[in-house]
mmCIF file of C-alpha atoms and ligand atoms in Angstrom:
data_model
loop_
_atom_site.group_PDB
_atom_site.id
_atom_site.type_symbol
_atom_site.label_atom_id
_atom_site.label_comp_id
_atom_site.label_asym_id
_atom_site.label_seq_id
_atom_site.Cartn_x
_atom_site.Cartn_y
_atom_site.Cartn_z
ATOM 1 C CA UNK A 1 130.540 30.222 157.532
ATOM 2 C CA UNK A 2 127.515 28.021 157.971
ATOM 3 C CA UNK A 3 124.557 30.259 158.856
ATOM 4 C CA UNK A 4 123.377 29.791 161.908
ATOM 5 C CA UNK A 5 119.603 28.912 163.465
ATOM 6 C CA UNK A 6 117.841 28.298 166.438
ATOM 7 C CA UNK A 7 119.120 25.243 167.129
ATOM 8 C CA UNK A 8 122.438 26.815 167.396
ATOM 9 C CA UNK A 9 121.827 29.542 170.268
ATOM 10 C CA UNK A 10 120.162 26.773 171.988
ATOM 11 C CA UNK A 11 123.150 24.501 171.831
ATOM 12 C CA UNK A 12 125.614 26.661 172.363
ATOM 13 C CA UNK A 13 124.720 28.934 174.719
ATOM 14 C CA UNK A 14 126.277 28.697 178.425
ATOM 15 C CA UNK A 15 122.983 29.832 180.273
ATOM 16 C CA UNK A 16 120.816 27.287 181.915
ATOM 17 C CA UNK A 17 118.854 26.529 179.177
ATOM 18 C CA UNK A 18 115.429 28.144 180.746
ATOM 19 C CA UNK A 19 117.242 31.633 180.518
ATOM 20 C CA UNK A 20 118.385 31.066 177.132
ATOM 21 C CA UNK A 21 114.865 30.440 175.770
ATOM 22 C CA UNK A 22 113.105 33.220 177.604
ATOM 23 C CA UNK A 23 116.249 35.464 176.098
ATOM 24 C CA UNK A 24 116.111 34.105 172.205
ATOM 25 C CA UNK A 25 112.247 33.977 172.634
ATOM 26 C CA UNK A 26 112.449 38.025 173.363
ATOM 27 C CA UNK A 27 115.225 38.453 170.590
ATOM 28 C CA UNK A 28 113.661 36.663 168.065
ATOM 29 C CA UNK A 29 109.250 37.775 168.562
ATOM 30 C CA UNK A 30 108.925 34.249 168.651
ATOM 31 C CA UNK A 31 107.040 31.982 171.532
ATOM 32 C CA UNK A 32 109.453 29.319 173.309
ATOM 33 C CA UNK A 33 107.282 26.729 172.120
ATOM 34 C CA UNK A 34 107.940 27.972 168.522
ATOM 35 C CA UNK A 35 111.871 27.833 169.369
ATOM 36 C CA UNK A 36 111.587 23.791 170.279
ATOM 37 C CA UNK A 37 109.230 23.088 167.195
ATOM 38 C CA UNK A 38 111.567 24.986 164.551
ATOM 39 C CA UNK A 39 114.814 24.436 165.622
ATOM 40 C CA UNK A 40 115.677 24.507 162.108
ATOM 41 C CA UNK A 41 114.560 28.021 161.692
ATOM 42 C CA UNK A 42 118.029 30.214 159.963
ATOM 43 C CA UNK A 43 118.817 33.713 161.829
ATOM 44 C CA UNK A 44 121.104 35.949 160.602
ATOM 45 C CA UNK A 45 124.710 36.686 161.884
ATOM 46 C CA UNK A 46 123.541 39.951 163.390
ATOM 47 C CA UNK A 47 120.649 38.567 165.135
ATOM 48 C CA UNK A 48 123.194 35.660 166.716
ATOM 49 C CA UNK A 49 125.443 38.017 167.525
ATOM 50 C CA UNK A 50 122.939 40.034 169.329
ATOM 51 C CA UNK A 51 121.739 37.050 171.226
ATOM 52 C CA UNK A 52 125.748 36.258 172.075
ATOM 53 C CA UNK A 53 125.454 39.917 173.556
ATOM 54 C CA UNK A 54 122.596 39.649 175.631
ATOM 55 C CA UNK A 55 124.531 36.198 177.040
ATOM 56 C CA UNK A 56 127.630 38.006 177.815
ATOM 57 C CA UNK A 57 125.493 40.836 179.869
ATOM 58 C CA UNK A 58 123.512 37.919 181.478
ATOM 59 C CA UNK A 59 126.808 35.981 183.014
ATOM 60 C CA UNK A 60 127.926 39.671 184.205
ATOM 61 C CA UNK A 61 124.411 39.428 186.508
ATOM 62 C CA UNK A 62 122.295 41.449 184.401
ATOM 63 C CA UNK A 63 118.492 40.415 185.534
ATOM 64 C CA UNK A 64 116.922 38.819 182.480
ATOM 65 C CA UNK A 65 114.135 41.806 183.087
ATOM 66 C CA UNK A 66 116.474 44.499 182.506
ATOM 67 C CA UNK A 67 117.526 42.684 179.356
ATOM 68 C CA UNK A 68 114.146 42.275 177.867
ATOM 69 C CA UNK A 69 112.724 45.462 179.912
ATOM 70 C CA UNK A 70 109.833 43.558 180.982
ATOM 71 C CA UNK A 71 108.557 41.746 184.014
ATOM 72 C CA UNK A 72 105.568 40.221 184.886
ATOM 73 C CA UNK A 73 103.465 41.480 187.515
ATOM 74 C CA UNK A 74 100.329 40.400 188.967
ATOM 75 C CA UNK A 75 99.627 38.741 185.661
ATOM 76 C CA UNK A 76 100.124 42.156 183.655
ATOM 77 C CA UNK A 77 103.480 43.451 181.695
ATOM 78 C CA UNK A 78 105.599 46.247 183.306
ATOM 79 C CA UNK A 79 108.311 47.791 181.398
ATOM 80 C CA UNK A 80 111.403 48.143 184.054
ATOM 81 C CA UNK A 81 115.216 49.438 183.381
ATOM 82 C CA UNK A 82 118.021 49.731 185.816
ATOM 83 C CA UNK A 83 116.043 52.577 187.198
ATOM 84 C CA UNK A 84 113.587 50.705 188.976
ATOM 85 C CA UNK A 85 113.306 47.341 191.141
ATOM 86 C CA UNK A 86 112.128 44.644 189.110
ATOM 87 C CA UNK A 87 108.861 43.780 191.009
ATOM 88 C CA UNK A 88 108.809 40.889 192.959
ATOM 89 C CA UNK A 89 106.385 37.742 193.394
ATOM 90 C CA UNK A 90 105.715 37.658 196.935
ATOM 91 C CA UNK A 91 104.925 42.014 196.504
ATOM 92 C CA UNK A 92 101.564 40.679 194.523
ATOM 93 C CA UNK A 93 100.419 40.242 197.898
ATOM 94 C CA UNK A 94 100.461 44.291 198.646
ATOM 95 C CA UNK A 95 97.631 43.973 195.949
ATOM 96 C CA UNK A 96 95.521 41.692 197.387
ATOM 97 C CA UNK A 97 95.429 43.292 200.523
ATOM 98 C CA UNK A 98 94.831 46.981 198.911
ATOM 99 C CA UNK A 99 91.730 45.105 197.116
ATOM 100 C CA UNK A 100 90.521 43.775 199.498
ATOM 101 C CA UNK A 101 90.837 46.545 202.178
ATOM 102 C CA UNK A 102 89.121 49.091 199.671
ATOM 103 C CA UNK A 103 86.314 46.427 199.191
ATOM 104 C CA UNK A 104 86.183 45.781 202.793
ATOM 105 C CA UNK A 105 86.058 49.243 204.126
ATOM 106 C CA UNK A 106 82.240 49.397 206.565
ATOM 107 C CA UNK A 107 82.845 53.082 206.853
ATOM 108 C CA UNK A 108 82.253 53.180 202.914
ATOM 109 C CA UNK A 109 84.429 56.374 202.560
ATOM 110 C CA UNK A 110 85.713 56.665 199.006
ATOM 111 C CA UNK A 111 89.419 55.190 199.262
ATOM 112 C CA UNK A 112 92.338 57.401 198.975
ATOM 113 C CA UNK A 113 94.819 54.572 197.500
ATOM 114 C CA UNK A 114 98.687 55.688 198.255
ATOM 115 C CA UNK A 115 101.766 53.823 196.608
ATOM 116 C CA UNK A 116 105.099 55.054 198.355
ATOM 117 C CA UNK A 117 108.388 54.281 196.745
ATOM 118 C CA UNK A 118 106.484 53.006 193.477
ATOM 119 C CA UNK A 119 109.474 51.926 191.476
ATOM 120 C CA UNK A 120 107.861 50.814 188.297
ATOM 121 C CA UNK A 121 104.443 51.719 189.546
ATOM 122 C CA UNK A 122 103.448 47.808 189.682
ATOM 123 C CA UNK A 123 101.528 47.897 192.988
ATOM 124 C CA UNK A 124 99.734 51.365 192.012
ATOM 125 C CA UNK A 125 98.964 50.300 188.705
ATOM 126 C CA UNK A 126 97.882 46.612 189.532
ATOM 127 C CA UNK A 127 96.034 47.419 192.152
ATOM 128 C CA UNK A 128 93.446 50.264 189.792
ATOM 129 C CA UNK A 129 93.746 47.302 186.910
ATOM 130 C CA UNK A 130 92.451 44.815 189.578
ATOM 131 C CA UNK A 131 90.122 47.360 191.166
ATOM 132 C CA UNK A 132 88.622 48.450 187.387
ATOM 133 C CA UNK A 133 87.945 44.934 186.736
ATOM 134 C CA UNK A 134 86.446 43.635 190.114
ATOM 135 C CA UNK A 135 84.307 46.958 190.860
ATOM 136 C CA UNK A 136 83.965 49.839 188.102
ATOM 137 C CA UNK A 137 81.882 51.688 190.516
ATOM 138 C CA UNK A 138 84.352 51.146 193.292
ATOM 139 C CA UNK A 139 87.341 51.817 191.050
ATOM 140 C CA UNK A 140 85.437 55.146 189.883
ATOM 141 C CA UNK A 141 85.250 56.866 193.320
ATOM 142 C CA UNK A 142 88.574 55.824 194.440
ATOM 143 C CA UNK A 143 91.551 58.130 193.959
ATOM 144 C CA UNK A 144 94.842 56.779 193.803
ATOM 145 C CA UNK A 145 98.291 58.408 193.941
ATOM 146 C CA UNK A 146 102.256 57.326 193.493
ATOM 147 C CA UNK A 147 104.946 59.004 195.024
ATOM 148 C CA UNK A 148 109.226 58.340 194.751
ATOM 149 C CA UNK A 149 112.057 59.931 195.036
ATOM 150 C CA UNK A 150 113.696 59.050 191.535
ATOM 151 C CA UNK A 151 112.268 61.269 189.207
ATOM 152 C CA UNK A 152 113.466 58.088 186.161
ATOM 153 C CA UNK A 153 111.826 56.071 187.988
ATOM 154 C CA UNK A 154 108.594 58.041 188.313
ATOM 155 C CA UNK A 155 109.164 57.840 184.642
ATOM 156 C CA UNK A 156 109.010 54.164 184.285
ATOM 157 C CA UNK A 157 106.066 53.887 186.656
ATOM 158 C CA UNK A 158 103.848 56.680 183.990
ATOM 159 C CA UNK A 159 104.587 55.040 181.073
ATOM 160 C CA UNK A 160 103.563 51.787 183.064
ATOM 161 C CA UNK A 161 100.190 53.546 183.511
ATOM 162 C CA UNK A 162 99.831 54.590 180.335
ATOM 163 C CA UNK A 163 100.497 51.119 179.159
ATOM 164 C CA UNK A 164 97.675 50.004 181.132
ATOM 165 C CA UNK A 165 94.842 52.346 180.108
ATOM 166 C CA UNK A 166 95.160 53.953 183.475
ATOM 167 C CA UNK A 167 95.390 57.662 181.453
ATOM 168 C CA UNK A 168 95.379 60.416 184.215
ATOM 169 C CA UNK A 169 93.499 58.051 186.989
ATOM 170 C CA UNK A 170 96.969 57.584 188.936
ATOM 171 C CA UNK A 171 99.098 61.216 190.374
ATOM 172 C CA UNK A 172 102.580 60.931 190.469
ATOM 173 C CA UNK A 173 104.425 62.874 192.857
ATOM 174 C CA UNK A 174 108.104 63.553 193.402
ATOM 175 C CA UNK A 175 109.807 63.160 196.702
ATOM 176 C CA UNK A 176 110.025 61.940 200.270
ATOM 177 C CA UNK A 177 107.505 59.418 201.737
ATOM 178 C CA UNK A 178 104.334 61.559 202.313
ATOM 179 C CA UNK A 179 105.852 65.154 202.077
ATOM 180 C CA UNK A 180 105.005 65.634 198.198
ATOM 181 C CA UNK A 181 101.108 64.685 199.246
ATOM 182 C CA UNK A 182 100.571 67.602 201.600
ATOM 183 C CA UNK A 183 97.881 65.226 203.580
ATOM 184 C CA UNK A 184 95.939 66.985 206.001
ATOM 185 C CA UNK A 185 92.421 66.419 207.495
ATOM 186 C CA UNK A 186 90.398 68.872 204.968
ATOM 187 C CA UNK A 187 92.031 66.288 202.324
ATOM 188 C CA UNK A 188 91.291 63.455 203.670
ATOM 189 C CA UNK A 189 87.831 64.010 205.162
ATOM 190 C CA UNK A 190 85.336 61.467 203.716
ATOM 191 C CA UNK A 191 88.231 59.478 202.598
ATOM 192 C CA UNK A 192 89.396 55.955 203.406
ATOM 193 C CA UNK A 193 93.146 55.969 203.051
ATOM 194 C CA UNK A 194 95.381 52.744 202.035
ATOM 195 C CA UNK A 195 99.200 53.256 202.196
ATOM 196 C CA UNK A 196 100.884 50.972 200.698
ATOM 197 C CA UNK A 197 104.932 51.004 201.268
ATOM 198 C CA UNK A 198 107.483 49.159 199.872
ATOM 199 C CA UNK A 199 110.414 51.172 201.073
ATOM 200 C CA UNK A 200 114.144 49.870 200.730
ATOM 201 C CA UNK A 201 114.650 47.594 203.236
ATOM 202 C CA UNK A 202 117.585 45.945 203.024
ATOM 203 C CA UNK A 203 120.970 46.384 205.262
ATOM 204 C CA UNK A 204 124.263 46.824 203.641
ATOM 205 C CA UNK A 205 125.557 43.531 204.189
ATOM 206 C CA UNK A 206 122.151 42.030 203.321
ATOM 207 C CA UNK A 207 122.865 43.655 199.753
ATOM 208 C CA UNK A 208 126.599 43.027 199.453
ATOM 209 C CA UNK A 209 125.813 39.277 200.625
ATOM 210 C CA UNK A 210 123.087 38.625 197.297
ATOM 211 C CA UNK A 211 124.970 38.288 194.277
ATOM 212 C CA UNK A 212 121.787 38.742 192.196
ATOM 213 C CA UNK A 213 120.723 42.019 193.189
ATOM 214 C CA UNK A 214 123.839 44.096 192.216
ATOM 215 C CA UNK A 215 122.684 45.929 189.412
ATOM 216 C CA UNK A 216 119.484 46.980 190.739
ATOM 217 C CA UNK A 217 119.209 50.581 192.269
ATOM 218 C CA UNK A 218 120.534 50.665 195.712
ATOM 219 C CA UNK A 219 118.076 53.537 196.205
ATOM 220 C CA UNK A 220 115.671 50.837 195.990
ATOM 221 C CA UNK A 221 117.183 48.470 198.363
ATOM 222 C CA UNK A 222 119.380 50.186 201.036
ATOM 223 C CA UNK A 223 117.136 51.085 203.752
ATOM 224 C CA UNK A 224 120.107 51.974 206.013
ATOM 225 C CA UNK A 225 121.706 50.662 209.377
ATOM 226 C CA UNK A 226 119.574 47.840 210.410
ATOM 227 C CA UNK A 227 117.024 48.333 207.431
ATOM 228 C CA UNK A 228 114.104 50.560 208.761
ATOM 229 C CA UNK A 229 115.109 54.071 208.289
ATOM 230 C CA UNK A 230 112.600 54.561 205.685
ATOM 231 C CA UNK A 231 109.503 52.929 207.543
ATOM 232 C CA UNK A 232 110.880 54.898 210.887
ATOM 233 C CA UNK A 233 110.926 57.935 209.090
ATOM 234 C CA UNK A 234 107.032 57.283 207.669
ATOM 235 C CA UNK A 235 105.773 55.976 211.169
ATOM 236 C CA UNK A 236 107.171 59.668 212.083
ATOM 237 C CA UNK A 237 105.522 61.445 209.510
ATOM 238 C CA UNK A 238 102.005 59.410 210.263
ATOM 239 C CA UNK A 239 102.152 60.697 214.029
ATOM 240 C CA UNK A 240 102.822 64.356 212.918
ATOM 241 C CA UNK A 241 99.769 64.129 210.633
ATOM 242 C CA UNK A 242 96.678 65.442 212.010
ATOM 243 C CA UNK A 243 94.911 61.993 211.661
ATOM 244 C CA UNK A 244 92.306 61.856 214.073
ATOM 245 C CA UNK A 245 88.393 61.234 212.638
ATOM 246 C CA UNK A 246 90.273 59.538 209.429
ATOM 247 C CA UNK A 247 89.980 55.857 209.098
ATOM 248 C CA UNK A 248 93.576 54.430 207.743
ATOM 249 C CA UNK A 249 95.438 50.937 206.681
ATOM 250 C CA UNK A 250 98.954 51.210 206.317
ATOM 251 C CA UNK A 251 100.968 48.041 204.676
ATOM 252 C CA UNK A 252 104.487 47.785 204.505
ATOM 253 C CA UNK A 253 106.279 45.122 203.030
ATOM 254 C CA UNK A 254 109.155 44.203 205.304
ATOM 255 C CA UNK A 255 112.032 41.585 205.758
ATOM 256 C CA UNK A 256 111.467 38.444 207.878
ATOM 257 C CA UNK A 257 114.015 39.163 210.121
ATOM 258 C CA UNK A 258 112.783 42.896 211.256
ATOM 259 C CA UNK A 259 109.326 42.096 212.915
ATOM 260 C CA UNK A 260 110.240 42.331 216.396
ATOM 261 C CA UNK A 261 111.909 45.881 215.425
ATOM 262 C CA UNK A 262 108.728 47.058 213.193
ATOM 263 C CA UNK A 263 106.648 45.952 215.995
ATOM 264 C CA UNK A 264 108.502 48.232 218.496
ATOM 265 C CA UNK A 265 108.471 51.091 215.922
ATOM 266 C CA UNK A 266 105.150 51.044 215.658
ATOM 267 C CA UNK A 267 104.434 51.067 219.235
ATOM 268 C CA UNK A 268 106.569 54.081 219.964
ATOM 269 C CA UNK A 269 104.904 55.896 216.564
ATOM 270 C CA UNK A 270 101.532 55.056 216.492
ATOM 271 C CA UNK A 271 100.830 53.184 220.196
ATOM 272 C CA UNK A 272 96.774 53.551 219.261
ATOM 273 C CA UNK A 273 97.254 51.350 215.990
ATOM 274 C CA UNK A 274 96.680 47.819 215.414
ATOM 275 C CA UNK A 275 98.857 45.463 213.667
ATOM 276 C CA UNK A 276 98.674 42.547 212.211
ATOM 277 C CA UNK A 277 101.899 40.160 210.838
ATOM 278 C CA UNK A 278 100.955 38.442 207.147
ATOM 279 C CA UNK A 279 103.503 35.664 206.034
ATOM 280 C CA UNK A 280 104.020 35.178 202.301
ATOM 281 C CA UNK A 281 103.477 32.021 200.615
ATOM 282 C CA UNK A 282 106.541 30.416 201.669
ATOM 283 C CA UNK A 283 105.610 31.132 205.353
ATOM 284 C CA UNK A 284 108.076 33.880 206.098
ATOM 285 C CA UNK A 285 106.529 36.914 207.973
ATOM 286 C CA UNK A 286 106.254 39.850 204.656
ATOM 287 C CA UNK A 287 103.672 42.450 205.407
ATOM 288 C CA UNK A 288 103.024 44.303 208.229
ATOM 289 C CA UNK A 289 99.421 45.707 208.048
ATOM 290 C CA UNK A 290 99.000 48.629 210.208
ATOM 291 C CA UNK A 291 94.982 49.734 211.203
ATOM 292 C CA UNK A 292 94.544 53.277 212.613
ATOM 293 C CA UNK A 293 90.844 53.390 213.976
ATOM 294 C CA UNK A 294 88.467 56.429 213.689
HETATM 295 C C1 SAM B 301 111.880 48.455 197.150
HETATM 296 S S1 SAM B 301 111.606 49.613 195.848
HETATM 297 C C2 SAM B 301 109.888 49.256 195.530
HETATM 298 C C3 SAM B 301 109.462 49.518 194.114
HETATM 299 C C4 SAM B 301 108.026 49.070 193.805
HETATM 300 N N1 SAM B 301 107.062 49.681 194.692
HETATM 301 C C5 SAM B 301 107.892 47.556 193.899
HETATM 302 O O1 SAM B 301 107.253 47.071 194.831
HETATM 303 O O2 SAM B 301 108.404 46.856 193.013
HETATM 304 C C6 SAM B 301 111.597 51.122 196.771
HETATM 305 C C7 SAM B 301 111.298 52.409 196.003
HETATM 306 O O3 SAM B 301 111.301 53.491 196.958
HETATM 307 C C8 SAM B 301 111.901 54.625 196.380
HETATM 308 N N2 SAM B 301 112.366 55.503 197.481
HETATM 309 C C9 SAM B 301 113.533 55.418 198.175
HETATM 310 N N3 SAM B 301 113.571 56.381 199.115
HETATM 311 C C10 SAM B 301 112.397 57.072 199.024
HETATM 312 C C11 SAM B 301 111.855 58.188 199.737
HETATM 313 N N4 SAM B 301 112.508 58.766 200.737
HETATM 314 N N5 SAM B 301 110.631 58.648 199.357
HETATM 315 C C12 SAM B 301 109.949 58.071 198.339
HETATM 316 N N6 SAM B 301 110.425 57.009 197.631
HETATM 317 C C13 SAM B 301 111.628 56.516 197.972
HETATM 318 C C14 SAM B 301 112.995 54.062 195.492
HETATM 319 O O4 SAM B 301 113.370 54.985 194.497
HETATM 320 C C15 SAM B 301 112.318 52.789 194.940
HETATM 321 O O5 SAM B 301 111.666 53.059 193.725
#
């Protein structure tokens, strides 16, 4: 049997032909560049049969990221598995906003930087990267913490960290929205605190109706009869908290469709707070950014 080469899994492969060379790229160490300038370049039967395997998984609706176990993320690598969301584009905006709120921040209280439902820690982890390259100082006196329910997940989102230099700099906690903090005024005093939320927000049929999110968690994406449970719960949890005399931005990433209902929510929860819609770049209404005055 003739041995095959690149040439071959390019040919012959029934992905659209992007997929296929991000797939043999990964397989092979090689760039994609390097793939169309050496076509000629032999593999061994193995390695094509490993390829052929990473096809078959990709037609059953694996993401590519779970099949390389990388995605990128606000221009940096994240390891992800089937434990964890694979971060999406339009969440980089979560970072800019935690930047910029940290930098903007008159009171200049130390920030207290909060990632709920971190997944594969992208937004916690981005945002200290960002911060440790824009303002050392800045980045220094800030504190920043991770919280999720799924311990494999938590996981992911450490050895993410560690990946990124981020050593001990981040806490992970384990459980439900803000329980595992135990936030309460003598914490927070002198402290500027971000929340930033990217809680499942998806409704069933939202989920059954995408084909391409199947094999991610559905602890990730079901966020119960009309969507909101989790951010209903966590508006709940902010009113119980003693928050008076602390200065707080709260972001939540949200589907287009549920402003009118986050808006309403937020009025019953927190009826002092400000908030302000952001659309993401293709116009469509993604973060709601919550300001709770002094
Ligand atoms: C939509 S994913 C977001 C992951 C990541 N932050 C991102 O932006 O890519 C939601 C995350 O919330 C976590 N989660 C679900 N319910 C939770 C709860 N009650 N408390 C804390 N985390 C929760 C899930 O395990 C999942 O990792």
């Amino acid at each position: 049997m003739k041995k095959p080469d690149i040439r071959s899994i390019l040919k012959e492969s029934s992905l659209p032909r992007l997929e296929t060379e991000i797939l043999a790229s990964f397989l092979l160490g090689q760039s994609r560049e390097y793939l169309l300038t050496h076509p000629e370049t032999g593999i061994s039967h193995a390695l094509y049969g490993r390829y052929k395997n990473l096809e078959t998984k990709r037609l059953e609706g694996w993401p590519i990221a779970y099949l390389t176990g990388q995605k990128e993320f606000y221009g940096l690598s994240f390891k992800v598995n089937p434990a964890v969301l694979t971060p999406r584009p339009e969440t980089e905006m979560m970072v800019e906003e935690i930047i910029a709120a940290a930098k903007r921040d008159k009171s200049k209280k130390a920030p207290l930087i909060v990632d709920l439902g971190t997944g594969s820690g992208a937004i916690i982890v981005a945002s200290a990267t960002e911060l440790r390259k824009l303002s050392p100082a800045l980045f220094m006196k800030t504190k920043f913490m991770a919280v999720d329910i799924s311990r494999q997940a938590l996981n992911i989102a450490k050895e993410n960290s560690l990946a990124h230099k981020l050593g001990r700099r981040i806490e992970f906690l384990h459980g439900n929205l803000l329980t595992p903090l135990k936030l309460n005024e003598r914490k927070l005093a002198g402290r500027h605190l971000i929340i930033a939320a990217n809680l499942p927000y998806l409704t069933k049929s939202q989920i059954k109706d995408s084909p391409s999110i199947q094999r991610e968690p559905k602890l990730a994406l079901d966020g119960g009869p009309g969507g909101l449970k989790y951010y209903k719960e966590l508006f709940r949890q902010l009113a119980d908290l003693e928050l008076s005399g602390i200065h707080a931005r709260i972001l939540c990433e949200i589907d287009p469709a549920q402003t009118v209902k986050i808006r309403s929510l937020i009025k019953k929860y927190l009826p002092q707070a400000e908030l302000k819609i952001k659309k993401d770049l293709s116009r469509k209404d993604r973060l709601a950014i919550i300001q709770k005055a002094d």
